[in-house]
Amino acid sequence: MAYYYDNLRLDKGMYGESGKSFTQVLEAADPSESYRGTPLEGMDAFQRQLKRFDIHVKGSRSDMVEKFFRTTESAVLFPEFVSRVVRQGMEEDNVLPSITATTTQFDGMDYRSISSVPSEEEKSLKRVEEGAQLPQTSVRTQSNLVKLHKRGRMLVASYEAIRFQRLDLFSITLRQIGSHIARMHLEDAIRVIIHGDGNNNPAAAFAVGTAPIGGTAGKLTYTALLDFWSQFDPYTMNTILVPNAVMLDMLKMSEFQNPLTGLNFQGTGALSSPLGATLLRTSAMPAGQLIGLDRNYALEMVSAGDVAVEYDKLIDRQVERAAITSISGFAKLYTEAGKLLSI
């Protein structure tokens, strides 16, 4: 049986179609639906092109980097390969999905989010008599724009330096680049949670030893955590971001040494607290502080497209120097859904 993917013409102009990724352009030309019930079912259009040129990217028998550059058409696949592996690195141990309520795709650099800050009167769901007007909740656009930031790394390597490296080994470097980009986005997110997104909405700040948080400044106790937890009504503190030292202090508390908590950690690697909140450790957090979140309402991630690579340099110059970038920003949704505790 003849397949269309074997005869699809590839050129670098496929990266330049406005509003579409390379894979989307491939899928439009060679729809995956056409392969249902065939041995190629389950592959996307890019994976079928790898099969066409017999390029193996994983495992001990993965091909050398030079396999991509055997023909001018197969070389067109290389930037998409780089982009996919970088995305894989960004997704490994990525904290962002655990602290963002939603992700918005946006084509631009300045984004205006919405806000709803109801008063105590507006929060109450009062009884409405027949014919009476229903209470209103106002939703408005934010006064100031949310700025998106480009984060990335420069891939610097001559074709001669990597041509005989196996793709599986080369992927490790690309995944590390993705991990670094994700870390920079996380730092942006933490900065927005603490200081706000430019719309006068910093997180409410509390300190151990200062009312309403009990205890002694400089020492974190379970009682202080309970006091902090109680500040979230009507939200729920279901996520806690902590630096390494604070995580150690919390794990040394007797309340965190419940056998069920230990079994869950040993079985899944996930840490949960007696407060019901998920503990997320990250070195991106400032020392001596922790952030409590209701992840369902606190933060919006705004992303301008996918991971971008300089495809001209990767194709025509066979690597050399190529920028790998990702553009994103963060907007606060409900300010009271995220709070800061200093120890």
mmCIF file of C-alpha atoms in Angstrom:
data_model
loop_
_atom_site.group_PDB
_atom_site.id
_atom_site.type_symbol
_atom_site.label_atom_id
_atom_site.label_comp_id
_atom_site.label_asym_id
_atom_site.label_seq_id
_atom_site.Cartn_x
_atom_site.Cartn_y
_atom_site.Cartn_z
ATOM 1 C CA MET A 1 0.000 0.000 0.000
ATOM 2 C CA ALA A 2 1.352 3.432 -0.961
ATOM 3 C CA TYR A 3 1.198 6.228 1.603
ATOM 4 C CA TYR A 4 1.138 9.942 0.895
ATOM 5 C CA TYR A 5 3.750 10.774 3.548
ATOM 6 C CA ASP A 6 6.407 9.083 1.363
ATOM 7 C CA ASN A 7 5.975 11.732 -1.325
ATOM 8 C CA LEU A 8 5.324 14.847 0.771
ATOM 9 C CA ARG A 9 7.571 17.724 -0.259
ATOM 10 C CA LEU A 10 9.331 19.332 2.704
ATOM 11 C CA ASP A 11 10.844 22.810 2.753
ATOM 12 C CA LYS A 12 11.787 25.278 5.473
ATOM 13 C CA GLY A 13 8.946 27.592 4.468
ATOM 14 C CA MET A 14 6.675 25.220 6.389
ATOM 15 C CA TYR A 15 7.994 26.836 9.591
ATOM 16 C CA GLY A 16 6.919 30.292 8.487
ATOM 17 C CA GLU A 17 3.150 29.882 8.124
ATOM 18 C CA SER A 18 1.470 32.442 10.369
ATOM 19 C CA GLY A 19 -0.388 31.002 13.350
ATOM 20 C CA LYS A 20 0.657 27.415 12.648
ATOM 21 C CA SER A 21 3.394 25.206 13.994
ATOM 22 C CA PHE A 22 5.479 22.975 11.749
ATOM 23 C CA THR A 23 3.556 19.914 12.943
ATOM 24 C CA GLN A 24 0.211 21.588 12.227
ATOM 25 C CA VAL A 25 1.358 22.361 8.683
ATOM 26 C CA LEU A 26 2.455 18.748 8.263
ATOM 27 C CA GLU A 27 -0.842 17.467 9.642
ATOM 28 C CA ALA A 28 -2.803 19.662 7.234
ATOM 29 C CA ALA A 29 -0.860 18.182 4.308
ATOM 30 C CA ASP A 30 -0.852 14.616 5.641
ATOM 31 C CA PRO A 31 -3.768 14.105 8.094
ATOM 32 C CA SER A 32 -3.355 11.377 10.694
ATOM 33 C CA GLU A 33 -7.000 10.410 10.214
ATOM 34 C CA SER A 34 -6.037 8.906 6.860
ATOM 35 C CA TYR A 35 -3.963 6.246 8.636
ATOM 36 C CA ARG A 36 -6.636 4.761 10.871
ATOM 37 C CA GLY A 37 -6.607 0.983 10.715
ATOM 38 C CA THR A 38 -3.079 0.918 9.235
ATOM 39 C CA PRO A 39 0.266 0.015 10.850
ATOM 40 C CA LEU A 40 0.982 3.775 11.032
ATOM 41 C CA GLU A 41 -2.029 4.540 13.244
ATOM 42 C CA GLY A 42 -0.909 6.366 16.396
ATOM 43 C CA MET A 43 1.904 8.269 14.686
ATOM 44 C CA ASP A 44 1.611 11.976 14.014
ATOM 45 C CA ALA A 45 2.751 13.589 10.764
ATOM 46 C CA PHE A 46 6.238 14.374 12.100
ATOM 47 C CA GLN A 47 6.795 10.814 13.324
ATOM 48 C CA ARG A 48 5.781 9.512 9.907
ATOM 49 C CA GLN A 49 8.430 11.716 8.321
ATOM 50 C CA LEU A 50 11.051 10.282 10.671
ATOM 51 C CA LYS A 51 9.967 6.835 9.493
ATOM 52 C CA ARG A 52 10.151 7.969 5.872
ATOM 53 C CA PHE A 53 13.806 8.931 6.229
ATOM 54 C CA ASP A 54 14.531 6.023 8.596
ATOM 55 C CA ILE A 55 15.685 8.329 11.419
ATOM 56 C CA HIS A 56 15.749 6.707 14.857
ATOM 57 C CA VAL A 57 15.893 9.297 17.648
ATOM 58 C CA LYS A 58 15.658 7.114 20.766
ATOM 59 C CA GLY A 59 17.395 4.173 22.335
ATOM 60 C CA SER A 60 20.838 2.613 22.122
ATOM 61 C CA ARG A 61 20.434 2.210 18.369
ATOM 62 C CA SER A 62 19.512 5.837 17.733
ATOM 63 C CA ASP A 63 21.073 7.413 14.659
ATOM 64 C CA MET A 64 23.803 10.013 14.477
ATOM 65 C CA VAL A 65 22.875 13.697 14.160
ATOM 66 C CA GLU A 66 24.195 13.676 10.584
ATOM 67 C CA LYS A 67 21.320 11.386 9.548
ATOM 68 C CA PHE A 68 19.052 14.448 9.524
ATOM 69 C CA PHE A 69 21.325 16.141 6.975
ATOM 70 C CA ARG A 70 21.544 13.338 4.415
ATOM 71 C CA THR A 71 19.074 15.174 2.173
ATOM 72 C CA THR A 72 17.773 18.735 2.001
ATOM 73 C CA GLU A 73 14.276 17.530 2.878
ATOM 74 C CA SER A 74 15.267 15.477 5.909
ATOM 75 C CA ALA A 75 17.260 18.484 7.199
ATOM 76 C CA VAL A 76 13.959 20.378 7.405
ATOM 77 C CA LEU A 77 12.890 17.991 10.191
ATOM 78 C CA PHE A 78 15.786 18.882 12.490
ATOM 79 C CA PRO A 79 14.394 22.120 14.045
ATOM 80 C CA GLU A 80 11.138 20.337 14.927
ATOM 81 C CA PHE A 81 13.140 17.525 16.525
ATOM 82 C CA VAL A 82 15.034 20.109 18.612
ATOM 83 C CA SER A 83 11.790 21.841 19.593
ATOM 84 C CA ARG A 84 10.119 18.602 20.677
ATOM 85 C CA VAL A 85 13.001 17.454 22.839
ATOM 86 C CA VAL A 86 13.300 20.894 24.468
ATOM 87 C CA ARG A 87 9.566 20.763 25.268
ATOM 88 C CA GLN A 88 10.098 17.352 26.797
ATOM 89 C CA GLY A 89 12.757 18.848 29.070
ATOM 90 C CA MET A 90 10.401 21.679 30.030
ATOM 91 C CA GLU A 91 7.704 19.202 31.019
ATOM 92 C CA GLU A 92 9.944 16.979 33.164
ATOM 93 C CA ASP A 93 9.417 17.810 36.859
ATOM 94 C CA ASN A 94 7.715 21.043 35.822
ATOM 95 C CA VAL A 95 6.011 22.749 38.765
ATOM 96 C CA LEU A 96 4.030 25.265 36.698
ATOM 97 C CA PRO A 97 1.042 23.019 35.860
ATOM 98 C CA SER A 98 0.614 22.440 39.607
ATOM 99 C CA ILE A 99 0.298 26.152 40.445
ATOM 100 C CA THR A 100 -1.575 27.625 37.464
ATOM 101 C CA ALA A 101 -5.350 27.641 37.210
ATOM 102 C CA THR A 102 -5.389 28.034 33.427
ATOM 103 C CA THR A 103 -3.116 28.617 30.438
ATOM 104 C CA THR A 104 -3.996 31.141 27.750
ATOM 105 C CA GLN A 105 -2.412 31.077 24.290
ATOM 106 C CA PHE A 106 -1.841 34.631 23.085
ATOM 107 C CA ASP A 107 -0.205 35.992 19.936
ATOM 108 C CA GLY A 108 1.636 39.087 21.134
ATOM 109 C CA MET A 109 3.852 40.493 23.883
ATOM 110 C CA ASP A 110 1.376 42.539 25.974
ATOM 111 C CA TYR A 111 -1.687 40.865 27.438
ATOM 112 C CA ARG A 112 -4.594 42.302 29.407
ATOM 113 C CA SER A 113 -6.227 39.845 31.785
ATOM 114 C CA ILE A 114 -9.557 40.126 33.602
ATOM 115 C CA SER A 115 -10.289 40.507 37.273
ATOM 116 C CA SER A 116 -13.207 40.150 39.607
ATOM 117 C CA VAL A 117 -12.746 41.523 43.108
ATOM 118 C CA PRO A 118 -16.113 41.190 44.825
ATOM 119 C CA SER A 119 -16.801 43.024 48.040
ATOM 120 C CA GLU A 120 -18.076 41.170 51.116
ATOM 121 C CA GLU A 121 -21.549 42.353 50.169
ATOM 122 C CA GLU A 122 -21.179 40.921 46.658
ATOM 123 C CA LYS A 123 -19.823 37.592 47.936
ATOM 124 C CA SER A 124 -22.936 36.848 49.989
ATOM 125 C CA LEU A 125 -25.603 34.879 48.103
ATOM 126 C CA LYS A 126 -28.663 36.499 49.586
ATOM 127 C CA ARG A 127 -32.204 35.354 49.211
ATOM 128 C CA VAL A 128 -33.863 36.994 46.218
ATOM 129 C CA GLU A 129 -37.543 37.734 46.455
ATOM 130 C CA GLU A 130 -39.831 37.220 43.477
ATOM 131 C CA GLY A 131 -39.327 39.977 40.900
ATOM 132 C CA ALA A 132 -36.314 41.411 42.720
ATOM 133 C CA GLN A 133 -33.009 42.132 40.988
ATOM 134 C CA LEU A 134 -30.267 39.536 41.300
ATOM 135 C CA PRO A 135 -27.003 40.600 42.965
ATOM 136 C CA GLN A 136 -24.211 41.352 40.500
ATOM 137 C CA THR A 137 -20.575 40.306 40.268
ATOM 138 C CA SER A 138 -18.510 42.620 38.082
ATOM 139 C CA VAL A 139 -15.775 41.258 35.815
ATOM 140 C CA ARG A 140 -13.430 43.889 34.393
ATOM 141 C CA THR A 141 -10.277 43.984 32.342
ATOM 142 C CA GLN A 142 -7.145 44.804 34.311
ATOM 143 C CA SER A 143 -5.881 48.389 34.222
ATOM 144 C CA ASN A 144 -2.308 47.484 33.295
ATOM 145 C CA LEU A 145 -0.963 45.082 30.726
ATOM 146 C CA VAL A 146 0.710 41.831 31.689
ATOM 147 C CA LYS A 147 4.109 41.768 30.029
ATOM 148 C CA LEU A 148 5.337 38.552 28.492
ATOM 149 C CA HIS A 149 9.019 37.691 28.688
ATOM 150 C CA LYS A 150 11.152 35.726 26.292
ATOM 151 C CA ARG A 151 13.260 33.095 27.993
ATOM 152 C CA GLY A 152 15.724 30.888 26.200
ATOM 153 C CA ARG A 153 19.152 29.522 25.578
ATOM 154 C CA MET A 154 21.630 29.728 22.715
ATOM 155 C CA LEU A 155 22.612 26.400 21.226
ATOM 156 C CA VAL A 156 26.248 26.759 20.167
ATOM 157 C CA ALA A 157 27.801 23.806 18.340
ATOM 158 C CA SER A 158 29.314 23.267 14.940
ATOM 159 C CA TYR A 159 27.937 20.499 12.777
ATOM 160 C CA GLU A 160 31.370 18.895 12.815
ATOM 161 C CA ALA A 161 31.309 18.759 16.623
ATOM 162 C CA ILE A 162 28.013 16.871 16.873
ATOM 163 C CA ARG A 163 27.568 15.074 13.544
ATOM 164 C CA PHE A 164 28.787 11.745 14.935
ATOM 165 C CA GLN A 165 26.923 12.075 18.253
ATOM 166 C CA ARG A 166 23.916 9.821 18.665
ATOM 167 C CA LEU A 167 20.590 11.611 18.773
ATOM 168 C CA ASP A 168 19.732 9.981 22.098
ATOM 169 C CA LEU A 169 22.840 11.525 23.679
ATOM 170 C CA PHE A 170 22.304 14.902 21.988
ATOM 171 C CA SER A 171 18.746 14.895 23.358
ATOM 172 C CA ILE A 172 20.082 15.038 26.915
ATOM 173 C CA THR A 173 21.599 18.465 26.237
ATOM 174 C CA LEU A 174 18.372 19.663 24.627
ATOM 175 C CA ARG A 175 16.275 18.428 27.553
ATOM 176 C CA GLN A 176 18.544 20.295 29.939
ATOM 177 C CA ILE A 177 17.976 23.477 27.922
ATOM 178 C CA GLY A 178 14.235 22.876 28.268
ATOM 179 C CA SER A 179 14.613 22.349 32.003
ATOM 180 C CA HIS A 180 16.471 25.666 32.350
ATOM 181 C CA ILE A 181 13.783 27.522 30.390
ATOM 182 C CA ALA A 182 11.036 26.024 32.584
ATOM 183 C CA ARG A 183 12.980 27.095 35.683
ATOM 184 C CA MET A 184 13.128 30.686 34.408
ATOM 185 C CA HIS A 185 9.366 30.670 33.760
ATOM 186 C CA LEU A 186 8.807 29.380 37.304
ATOM 187 C CA GLU A 187 10.873 32.253 38.701
ATOM 188 C CA ASP A 188 8.651 34.659 36.741
ATOM 189 C CA ALA A 189 5.535 32.986 38.177
ATOM 190 C CA ILE A 190 6.796 33.204 41.765
ATOM 191 C CA ARG A 191 7.725 36.857 41.279
ATOM 192 C CA VAL A 192 4.191 37.631 40.039
ATOM 193 C CA ILE A 193 2.564 35.756 42.927
ATOM 194 C CA ILE A 194 4.601 37.712 45.480
ATOM 195 C CA HIS A 195 4.782 41.165 43.895
ATOM 196 C CA GLY A 196 1.772 41.145 41.575
ATOM 197 C CA ASP A 197 1.486 41.519 37.820
ATOM 198 C CA GLY A 198 1.577 45.330 37.740
ATOM 199 C CA ASN A 199 -2.070 45.825 38.699
ATOM 200 C CA ASN A 200 -1.541 46.652 42.379
ATOM 201 C CA ASN A 201 -2.181 43.067 43.459
ATOM 202 C CA PRO A 202 0.768 41.753 45.504
ATOM 203 C CA ALA A 203 0.185 38.754 47.722
ATOM 204 C CA ALA A 204 -0.932 39.375 51.285
ATOM 205 C CA ALA A 205 2.206 38.937 53.404
ATOM 206 C CA PHE A 206 2.331 37.329 56.828
ATOM 207 C CA ALA A 207 5.229 36.670 59.208
ATOM 208 C CA VAL A 208 5.740 34.048 61.888
ATOM 209 C CA GLY A 209 5.480 35.690 65.319
ATOM 210 C CA THR A 210 3.394 38.602 64.047
ATOM 211 C CA ALA A 211 -0.399 38.487 64.509
ATOM 212 C CA PRO A 212 -2.384 36.694 63.242
ATOM 213 C CA ILE A 213 0.450 34.130 62.858
ATOM 214 C CA GLY A 214 1.637 32.695 66.169
ATOM 215 C CA GLY A 215 5.039 31.344 67.128
ATOM 216 C CA THR A 216 8.508 32.868 67.256
ATOM 217 C CA ALA A 217 10.099 34.686 64.331
ATOM 218 C CA GLY A 218 12.730 32.537 62.644
ATOM 219 C CA LYS A 219 11.153 29.212 63.638
ATOM 220 C CA LEU A 220 8.450 27.449 61.647
ATOM 221 C CA THR A 221 5.977 25.404 63.674
ATOM 222 C CA TYR A 222 2.896 23.418 62.821
ATOM 223 C CA THR A 223 0.815 25.915 64.803
ATOM 224 C CA ALA A 224 2.119 28.749 62.616
ATOM 225 C CA LEU A 225 1.167 26.750 59.513
ATOM 226 C CA LEU A 226 -2.344 26.274 60.881
ATOM 227 C CA ASP A 227 -2.635 30.017 61.508
ATOM 228 C CA PHE A 228 -1.476 30.649 57.934
ATOM 229 C CA TRP A 229 -3.923 28.057 56.576
ATOM 230 C CA SER A 230 -6.802 29.765 58.380
ATOM 231 C CA GLN A 231 -6.219 33.004 56.441
ATOM 232 C CA PHE A 232 -7.434 31.502 53.156
ATOM 233 C CA ASP A 233 -11.178 31.368 53.726
ATOM 234 C CA PRO A 234 -13.158 31.245 51.397
ATOM 235 C CA TYR A 235 -10.293 29.765 49.354
ATOM 236 C CA THR A 236 -8.456 26.534 50.171
ATOM 237 C CA MET A 237 -4.715 26.355 50.656
ATOM 238 C CA ASN A 238 -4.167 23.232 48.548
ATOM 239 C CA THR A 239 -0.593 23.943 47.374
ATOM 240 C CA ILE A 240 2.512 25.113 49.232
ATOM 241 C CA LEU A 241 5.682 26.281 47.465
ATOM 242 C CA VAL A 242 8.789 26.025 49.618
ATOM 243 C CA PRO A 243 12.594 26.270 49.271
ATOM 244 C CA ASN A 244 14.746 23.330 50.299
ATOM 245 C CA ALA A 245 15.543 24.513 53.864
ATOM 246 C CA VAL A 246 11.885 25.157 54.679
ATOM 247 C CA MET A 247 10.948 21.748 53.298
ATOM 248 C CA LEU A 248 13.443 20.126 55.688
ATOM 249 C CA ASP A 249 12.016 22.083 58.627
ATOM 250 C CA MET A 250 8.511 20.930 57.747
ATOM 251 C CA LEU A 251 9.472 17.273 57.314
ATOM 252 C CA LYS A 252 11.098 17.295 60.765
ATOM 253 C CA MET A 253 7.790 18.250 62.417
ATOM 254 C CA SER A 254 6.120 15.330 64.165
ATOM 255 C CA GLU A 255 2.844 16.168 62.428
ATOM 256 C CA PHE A 256 4.500 15.511 59.054
ATOM 257 C CA GLN A 257 5.817 12.113 60.118
ATOM 258 C CA ASN A 258 2.463 10.378 59.917
ATOM 259 C CA PRO A 259 3.011 6.816 58.572
ATOM 260 C CA LEU A 260 0.475 7.338 55.773
ATOM 261 C CA THR A 261 2.333 10.472 54.623
ATOM 262 C CA GLY A 262 5.560 8.468 54.557
ATOM 263 C CA LEU A 263 4.004 5.604 52.610
ATOM 264 C CA ASN A 264 2.587 8.015 50.046
ATOM 265 C CA PHE A 265 5.996 9.648 49.605
ATOM 266 C CA GLN A 266 7.787 6.302 49.304
ATOM 267 C CA GLY A 267 5.244 4.944 46.840
ATOM 268 C CA THR A 268 4.695 7.959 44.595
ATOM 269 C CA GLY A 269 7.350 10.535 45.459
ATOM 270 C CA ALA A 270 4.544 13.033 46.146
ATOM 271 C CA LEU A 271 4.526 14.896 49.431
ATOM 272 C CA SER A 272 1.275 15.985 51.016
ATOM 273 C CA SER A 273 0.829 17.756 54.313
ATOM 274 C CA PRO A 274 -1.584 17.075 57.168
ATOM 275 C CA LEU A 275 -3.270 20.274 56.045
ATOM 276 C CA GLY A 276 -4.233 18.543 52.795
ATOM 277 C CA ALA A 277 -1.928 20.755 50.718
ATOM 278 C CA THR A 278 0.582 19.441 48.201
ATOM 279 C CA LEU A 279 4.165 20.418 49.031
ATOM 280 C CA LEU A 280 6.255 21.567 46.071
ATOM 281 C CA ARG A 281 9.949 22.127 46.670
ATOM 282 C CA THR A 282 11.825 24.470 44.356
ATOM 283 C CA SER A 283 15.071 26.407 44.592
ATOM 284 C CA ALA A 284 13.310 29.245 42.748
ATOM 285 C CA MET A 285 11.630 30.201 46.039
ATOM 286 C CA PRO A 286 13.300 32.917 48.161
ATOM 287 C CA ALA A 287 14.980 31.582 51.311
ATOM 288 C CA GLY A 288 13.001 31.710 54.545
ATOM 289 C CA GLN A 289 9.622 32.096 52.842
ATOM 290 C CA LEU A 290 6.787 29.918 51.621
ATOM 291 C CA ILE A 291 3.803 30.564 49.375
ATOM 292 C CA GLY A 292 0.359 29.128 50.008
ATOM 293 C CA LEU A 293 -1.966 28.859 47.020
ATOM 294 C CA ASP A 294 -5.402 27.846 45.981
ATOM 295 C CA ARG A 295 -4.110 26.638 42.616
ATOM 296 C CA ASN A 296 -7.642 26.649 41.174
ATOM 297 C CA TYR A 297 -7.921 30.441 41.392
ATOM 298 C CA ALA A 298 -4.538 32.066 41.901
ATOM 299 C CA LEU A 299 -2.601 32.293 38.648
ATOM 300 C CA GLU A 300 -3.039 32.449 34.885
ATOM 301 C CA MET A 301 -0.177 31.477 32.588
ATOM 302 C CA VAL A 302 -0.075 33.351 29.275
ATOM 303 C CA SER A 303 1.934 31.714 26.515
ATOM 304 C CA ALA A 304 2.825 33.268 23.155
ATOM 305 C CA GLY A 305 3.193 30.238 20.936
ATOM 306 C CA ASP A 306 5.314 27.153 21.332
ATOM 307 C CA VAL A 307 9.035 26.635 21.794
ATOM 308 C CA ALA A 308 10.728 28.536 18.955
ATOM 309 C CA VAL A 309 14.015 27.683 17.280
ATOM 310 C CA GLU A 310 15.947 29.542 14.603
ATOM 311 C CA TYR A 311 15.203 27.067 11.853
ATOM 312 C CA ASP A 312 17.245 28.875 9.176
ATOM 313 C CA LYS A 313 20.458 28.420 11.137
ATOM 314 C CA LEU A 314 19.658 24.844 12.070
ATOM 315 C CA ILE A 315 18.945 23.884 8.450
ATOM 316 C CA ASP A 316 21.224 26.049 6.298
ATOM 317 C CA ARG A 317 24.227 26.375 8.598
ATOM 318 C CA GLN A 318 23.845 22.957 10.189
ATOM 319 C CA VAL A 319 23.499 24.119 13.804
ATOM 320 C CA GLU A 320 26.333 26.663 14.470
ATOM 321 C CA ARG A 321 24.459 29.143 16.737
ATOM 322 C CA ALA A 322 20.710 28.921 17.156
ATOM 323 C CA ALA A 323 18.402 30.485 19.737
ATOM 324 C CA ILE A 324 15.839 28.285 21.478
ATOM 325 C CA THR A 325 13.188 30.439 23.137
ATOM 326 C CA SER A 326 9.822 30.344 24.850
ATOM 327 C CA ILE A 327 7.645 33.393 25.552
ATOM 328 C CA SER A 328 5.269 33.485 28.506
ATOM 329 C CA GLY A 329 3.958 35.663 31.293
ATOM 330 C CA PHE A 330 1.691 35.372 34.307
ATOM 331 C CA ALA A 331 -1.416 37.181 35.517
ATOM 332 C CA LYS A 332 -2.984 37.026 38.949
ATOM 333 C CA LEU A 333 -6.616 36.009 38.897
ATOM 334 C CA TYR A 334 -7.891 36.224 42.479
ATOM 335 C CA THR A 335 -5.319 37.988 44.644
ATOM 336 C CA GLU A 336 -6.510 36.442 47.902
ATOM 337 C CA ALA A 337 -5.946 32.929 46.509
ATOM 338 C CA GLY A 338 -2.183 33.272 47.014
ATOM 339 C CA LYS A 339 -0.419 34.424 50.189
ATOM 340 C CA LEU A 340 3.169 34.726 51.427
ATOM 341 C CA LEU A 341 4.543 33.601 54.781
ATOM 342 C CA SER A 342 7.942 34.768 56.003
ATOM 343 C CA ILE A 343 9.599 32.718 58.722
#
